[in-house]
Coordinates of C-alpha atoms in Angstrom, one line a residue:
X129 CA 23.7 3.3 -11.7
X130 CA 26.5 4.0 -9.3
X131 CA 29.0 1.1 -9.0
X132 CA 28.7 -0.8 -5.7
X133 CA 30.1 -4.1 -4.4
X134 CA 27.7 -7.0 -4.9
X135 CA 26.9 -7.1 -1.1
X136 CA 25.8 -3.5 -1.2
X137 CA 23.7 -3.3 -4.3
X138 CA 22.6 0.3 -4.9
X139 CA 18.9 0.7 -4.1
X140 CA 16.4 3.5 -4.7
X141 CA 13.7 4.2 -2.1
X142 CA 10.5 5.8 -3.6
X143 CA 8.0 7.7 -1.5
X144 CA 4.9 9.4 -3.0
X145 CA 3.6 12.3 -1.0
X146 CA 0.9 14.9 -1.0
X147 CA 0.7 17.6 1.6
X148 CA 2.3 15.7 4.5
X149 CA 5.4 17.8 5.6
X150 CA 5.5 16.5 9.2
X151 CA 5.1 12.9 8.2
X152 CA 7.7 13.3 5.4
X153 CA 10.2 14.8 7.8
X154 CA 9.8 11.7 10.0
X155 CA 10.2 9.1 7.3
X156 CA 13.2 10.9 5.8
X157 CA 14.9 11.1 9.2
X158 CA 14.4 7.3 9.6
X159 CA 15.9 6.7 6.2
X160 CA 18.9 8.9 6.9
X161 CA 19.6 6.7 10.0
X162 CA 19.7 3.4 8.0
X163 CA 22.4 0.8 8.7
X164 CA 22.8 0.3 5.0
X165 CA 26.0 2.0 3.6
X166 CA 25.2 5.7 3.0
X167 CA 26.6 5.7 -0.5
X168 CA 24.6 2.7 -1.6
X169 CA 21.1 4.2 -1.6
X170 CA 19.0 7.2 -2.6
X171 CA 15.6 8.4 -1.5
X172 CA 13.2 9.8 -4.2
X173 CA 10.4 11.9 -2.9
X174 CA 7.6 12.2 -5.5
X175 CA 5.5 15.3 -4.8
X176 CA 2.1 14.4 -6.1
X177 CA 0.6 17.9 -6.7
X178 CA 0.9 19.1 -3.1
X179 CA -0.7 22.4 -2.1
X180 CA 2.1 22.8 0.6
X181 CA 5.7 23.3 -0.5
X182 CA 7.9 20.3 0.3
X183 CA 11.2 21.4 -1.1
X184 CA 12.5 22.8 2.1
X185 CA 11.7 19.5 4.0
X186 CA 13.5 17.4 1.4
X187 CA 16.5 19.7 1.3
X188 CA 17.2 18.9 5.0
X189 CA 18.1 15.3 4.2
X190 CA 21.2 14.4 2.2
X191 CA 19.7 11.3 0.6
X192 CA 16.5 12.9 -0.5
X193 CA 15.8 14.0 -4.1
X194 CA 12.5 15.7 -4.8
X195 CA 10.7 15.2 -8.2
X196 CA 7.2 16.1 -9.3
X197 CA 4.2 14.2 -10.7
X198 CA 1.2 16.4 -11.7
X199 CA -1.1 13.4 -12.4
X200 CA -3.1 12.7 -9.2
X201 CA -2.7 9.3 -7.7
X202 CA 0.0 7.6 -5.7
X203 CA 0.6 4.9 -8.3
X204 CA 1.2 7.5 -11.0
X205 CA 3.7 9.1 -8.6
X206 CA 5.4 5.8 -7.9
X207 CA 5.8 5.2 -11.6
X208 CA 7.5 8.6 -11.9
X209 CA 9.9 7.6 -9.1
X210 CA 10.7 4.4 -11.0
X211 CA 11.4 6.4 -14.1
X212 CA 14.1 8.6 -12.4
X213 CA 15.5 6.0 -10.0
X214 CA 19.2 5.0 -10.4
X215 CA 18.9 1.6 -8.6
X216 CA 18.3 -1.8 -9.9
X217 CA 16.8 -2.6 -6.6
X218 CA 13.7 -0.6 -5.6
X219 CA 12.0 -0.1 -2.2
X220 CA 8.7 1.5 -1.6
X221 CA 7.2 3.1 1.5
X222 CA 4.8 5.8 2.4
X223 CA 5.3 9.3 3.9
X224 CA 3.5 8.3 7.1
X225 CA 5.6 5.2 7.7
X226 CA 8.7 4.9 9.8
X227 CA 11.1 2.2 8.6
X228 CA 13.2 0.2 11.1
X229 CA 16.9 1.3 11.1
X230 CA 17.9 -2.0 9.3
X231 CA 15.0 -1.9 6.9
X232 CA 17.1 -1.4 3.8
X233 CA 19.8 -3.9 4.9
X234 CA 17.2 -6.6 5.6
X235 CA 15.2 -5.9 2.4
X236 CA 18.3 -6.1 0.2
X237 CA 19.5 -9.3 2.0
X238 CA 16.2 -11.0 1.2
X239 CA 16.3 -9.9 -2.4
X240 CA 19.8 -11.3 -2.7
X241 CA 18.7 -14.7 -1.2
X242 CA 15.7 -15.2 -3.5
X243 CA 16.6 -16.3 -7.0
X244 CA 14.7 -14.1 -9.5
X245 CA 12.6 -12.8 -6.6
X246 CA 9.6 -10.8 -7.8
X247 CA 8.8 -8.9 -4.6
X248 CA 9.4 -8.9 -0.9
X249 CA 6.9 -7.7 1.7
X250 CA 7.2 -7.4 5.4
X251 CA 5.3 -6.4 8.6
X252 CA 3.7 -3.0 8.9
X253 CA 3.4 -2.4 12.6
X254 CA 0.4 -0.2 13.5
X255 CA 0.7 1.9 16.6
X256 CA -1.7 4.1 18.5
X257 CA -0.8 7.6 19.9
X258 CA -1.7 6.3 23.4
X259 CA -1.3 2.5 23.3
X260 CA -3.1 2.2 26.6
X261 CA -6.2 4.0 25.4
X262 CA -6.6 3.7 21.6
X263 CA -9.5 5.5 20.0
X264 CA -12.1 3.3 18.2
X265 CA -10.6 4.1 14.8
X266 CA -7.1 3.3 16.1
X267 CA -8.3 0.0 17.6
X268 CA -10.0 -0.9 14.3
X269 CA -6.7 -0.4 12.5
X270 CA -4.7 -2.2 15.1
X271 CA -7.0 -5.2 14.6
X272 CA -7.4 -5.2 10.8
X273 CA -4.9 -3.1 9.0
X274 CA -2.0 -4.5 6.9
X275 CA -2.1 -8.3 7.4
X276 CA 0.8 -8.6 5.0
X277 CA 1.5 -12.3 5.4
X278 CA -2.1 -13.1 4.7
X279 CA -2.1 -10.8 1.7
X280 CA 0.9 -12.5 0.2
X281 CA -0.3 -16.1 0.9
X282 CA -4.0 -15.6 -0.2
X283 CA -4.1 -12.6 -2.5
X284 CA -0.6 -12.5 -3.9
X285 CA 0.5 -8.9 -3.2
X286 CA 2.2 -6.8 -0.7
X287 CA 1.3 -3.2 0.2
X288 CA 3.5 -0.5 -1.2
X289 CA 3.9 0.8 2.3
X290 CA 6.6 -1.9 2.7
X291 CA 7.6 -3.4 -0.6
X292 CA 11.0 -4.4 -2.1
X293 CA 11.4 -5.4 -5.8
X294 CA 13.8 -5.1 -8.7
X295 CA 13.8 -3.1 -11.9
X296 CA 13.9 -6.4 -13.8
X297 CA 10.5 -7.3 -12.3
X298 CA 8.9 -4.1 -13.6
X299 CA 10.5 -4.7 -17.0
X300 CA 9.0 -8.1 -17.0
X301 CA 5.4 -7.4 -15.7
X302 CA 5.0 -3.6 -16.4
X303 CA 4.6 -0.6 -14.1
X304 CA 1.8 0.1 -11.6
X305 CA -1.5 1.0 -13.2
X306 CA -1.3 4.8 -12.8
X307 CA -5.1 5.2 -13.4
X308 CA -6.0 3.5 -10.1
X309 CA -6.5 5.6 -7.0
X310 CA -6.2 2.6 -4.7
X311 CA -5.6 -1.1 -4.9
X312 CA -2.7 -0.6 -7.4
X313 CA -0.4 -2.7 -5.3
X314 CA -2.9 -5.5 -5.4
X315 CA -3.3 -5.4 -9.1
X316 CA 0.5 -5.2 -9.7
X317 CA 1.3 -7.9 -7.2
X318 CA -1.2 -10.3 -8.8
X319 CA 0.5 -9.5 -12.1
X320 CA 3.8 -10.5 -10.6
X321 CA 2.3 -13.7 -9.3
X322 CA 0.7 -14.5 -12.7
X323 CA 4.2 -14.2 -14.3
X324 CA 5.4 -16.9 -12.0
X325 CA 7.8 -14.6 -10.1
X326 CA 8.4 -15.6 -6.4
X327 CA 6.9 -13.5 -3.7
X328 CA 8.5 -13.6 -0.2
X329 CA 7.2 -12.6 3.2
X330 CA 10.1 -11.4 5.4
X331 CA 9.4 -10.7 9.1
X332 CA 12.7 -8.9 9.4
X333 CA 11.7 -6.2 6.9
X334 CA 9.6 -3.9 9.1
X335 CA 8.1 -0.4 9.0
X336 CA 5.8 1.3 11.6
X337 CA 2.7 3.1 10.7
X338 CA 0.5 5.4 12.9
X339 CA -3.1 4.2 13.2
X340 CA -5.7 6.7 12.0
X341 CA -7.2 8.4 15.0
X342 CA -10.7 9.4 13.9
X343 CA -13.6 7.6 12.3
X344 CA -13.6 10.3 9.5
X345 CA -10.0 9.5 8.6
X346 CA -10.7 5.8 8.6
X347 CA -13.8 6.2 6.4
X348 CA -11.9 8.4 4.0
X349 CA -9.2 5.7 3.6
X350 CA -11.8 2.9 3.0
X351 CA -13.7 5.1 0.6
X352 CA -10.5 5.4 -1.4
X353 CA -10.0 1.6 -1.2
X354 CA -13.5 1.0 -2.4
X355 CA -13.1 3.3 -5.3
X356 CA -10.0 1.5 -6.3
X357 CA -11.7 -1.9 -6.0
X358 CA -14.6 -0.6 -8.2
X359 CA -12.1 0.7 -10.8
X360 CA -10.7 -2.8 -11.1
X361 CA -14.2 -4.3 -11.4
X362 CA -15.1 -1.8 -14.1
X363 CA -12.0 -2.9 -16.1
X364 CA -13.5 -6.4 -16.3
X365 CA -15.9 -5.1 -19.0
X366 CA -19.7 -5.7 -19.3
X367 CA -22.3 -6.0 -16.6
X368 CA -22.3 -9.8 -17.1
X369 CA -18.6 -10.0 -16.9
X370 CA -18.6 -8.1 -13.6
X371 CA -21.4 -10.1 -11.9
X372 CA -19.9 -13.5 -13.0
X373 CA -16.4 -12.7 -11.7
X374 CA -15.3 -14.4 -8.4
X375 CA -13.8 -11.1 -7.2
X376 CA -17.3 -9.5 -7.3
X377 CA -18.9 -12.3 -5.3
X378 CA -16.2 -12.4 -2.7
X379 CA -16.7 -8.7 -2.0
X380 CA -20.3 -9.4 -1.1
X381 CA -19.5 -11.7 1.8
X382 CA -20.4 -9.9 5.1
X383 CA -17.7 -9.7 7.8
X384 CA -19.5 -11.9 10.3
X385 CA -16.5 -14.0 11.4
X386 CA -14.4 -10.9 12.1
X387 CA -17.3 -9.4 14.0
X388 CA -17.6 -12.5 16.2
X389 CA -13.8 -12.6 16.8
X390 CA -13.8 -8.9 17.9
X391 CA -16.7 -9.3 20.3
X392 CA -15.0 -12.3 21.9
X393 CA -11.8 -10.4 22.7
X394 CA -11.9 -9.5 26.3
X395 CA -8.9 -7.2 26.5
X396 CA -10.8 -4.3 25.2
X397 CA -14.0 -2.7 26.8
X398 CA -17.2 -4.1 25.4
X399 CA -18.6 -0.7 24.3
X400 CA -15.5 -0.1 22.2
X401 CA -15.7 -3.6 20.7
X402 CA -19.3 -3.0 19.8
X403 CA -18.2 0.4 18.2
X404 CA -15.5 -1.4 16.2
X405 CA -18.0 -4.0 14.9
X406 CA -20.4 -1.1 14.0
X407 CA -17.6 0.5 12.0
X408 CA -16.8 -2.8 10.3
X409 CA -20.4 -3.1 9.0
X410 CA -20.5 0.6 8.1
X411 CA -17.6 0.1 5.8
X412 CA -19.1 -3.1 4.4
X413 CA -22.4 -1.4 3.6
X414 CA -20.5 1.6 2.1
X415 CA -18.7 -0.8 -0.2
X416 CA -21.9 -2.6 -1.1
X417 CA -23.7 0.6 -2.0
X418 CA -20.8 1.7 -4.2
X419 CA -20.9 -1.7 -6.0
X420 CA -24.7 -1.3 -6.5
X421 CA -24.3 2.1 -8.1
X422 CA -21.6 0.7 -10.4
X423 CA -23.8 -2.2 -11.5
X424 CA -26.8 0.1 -12.1
X425 CA -24.7 2.5 -14.2
X426 CA -23.1 -0.4 -16.1
X427 CA -26.5 -2.0 -16.8
X428 CA -28.0 1.3 -17.9
X429 CA -25.4 2.1 -20.4
X430 CA -24.8 -1.5 -21.7
X431 CA -25.6 -1.7 -25.4
X432 CA -28.4 -4.2 -26.2
X433 CA -27.3 -7.6 -27.2
X434 CA -27.3 -8.2 -31.0
X435 CA -29.8 -10.8 -32.3

């Protein structure tokens, strides 16, 4: 690791990416403009089997280093980034995020303040292309996406779209589960919590994230999340172990309170509020049907109990 003064600990930023050259250009531009000393950080772009060449994009930015990970999945890509990173401090964001100019400075400051800090998460500000007239999908994300403070307080994780941690934490609790297509940040964060490592929410550590504009994009995202949730349920073991786990029963609770809250918000037109509630239940039923298929498959192939 390059030698740095204590106040400017060298930090590696890790970004997994697949086929997003325009987004990648934006995030790399934001990282070039950081207030953190230019010689105290690197940016590792992990190309996760892109169909579109990204080498020329990365080459335009002095801090960027492009590496490759053939195994599909953003968590496998992040693990590859950790493997080649030079820093003892590690920051994670996504290709479609735009960090604030002082993102690295603030993240490192919080890591310094917390004794043996396990992880730091901060706000992920969603924005619509036209803030005065968001699409239904954009409004859904503006209302629901990335409630990071709640995630840390109630579920003990922070999304990898805005996450700071240390190499020592990975050495203590292990890397991300590279087999997961989604929810790997949840699984890893809960491991950090189980090891007793402090988790900090810092409202000064901020990235921006464009809201998904179409229902199709939104459903694709939630389908990936549902698959990741089911992968974690499958890892519990038998049919009985799945249906007796609290995580399974919590996932069955319908989103009634959120629906009522949306319908009561007068700042958006009623037809759009109804459309958002419809989307909310569509995603809920999609998750329910995936879980039902998982249970049927697990029940069908479960070996008979020995007598």
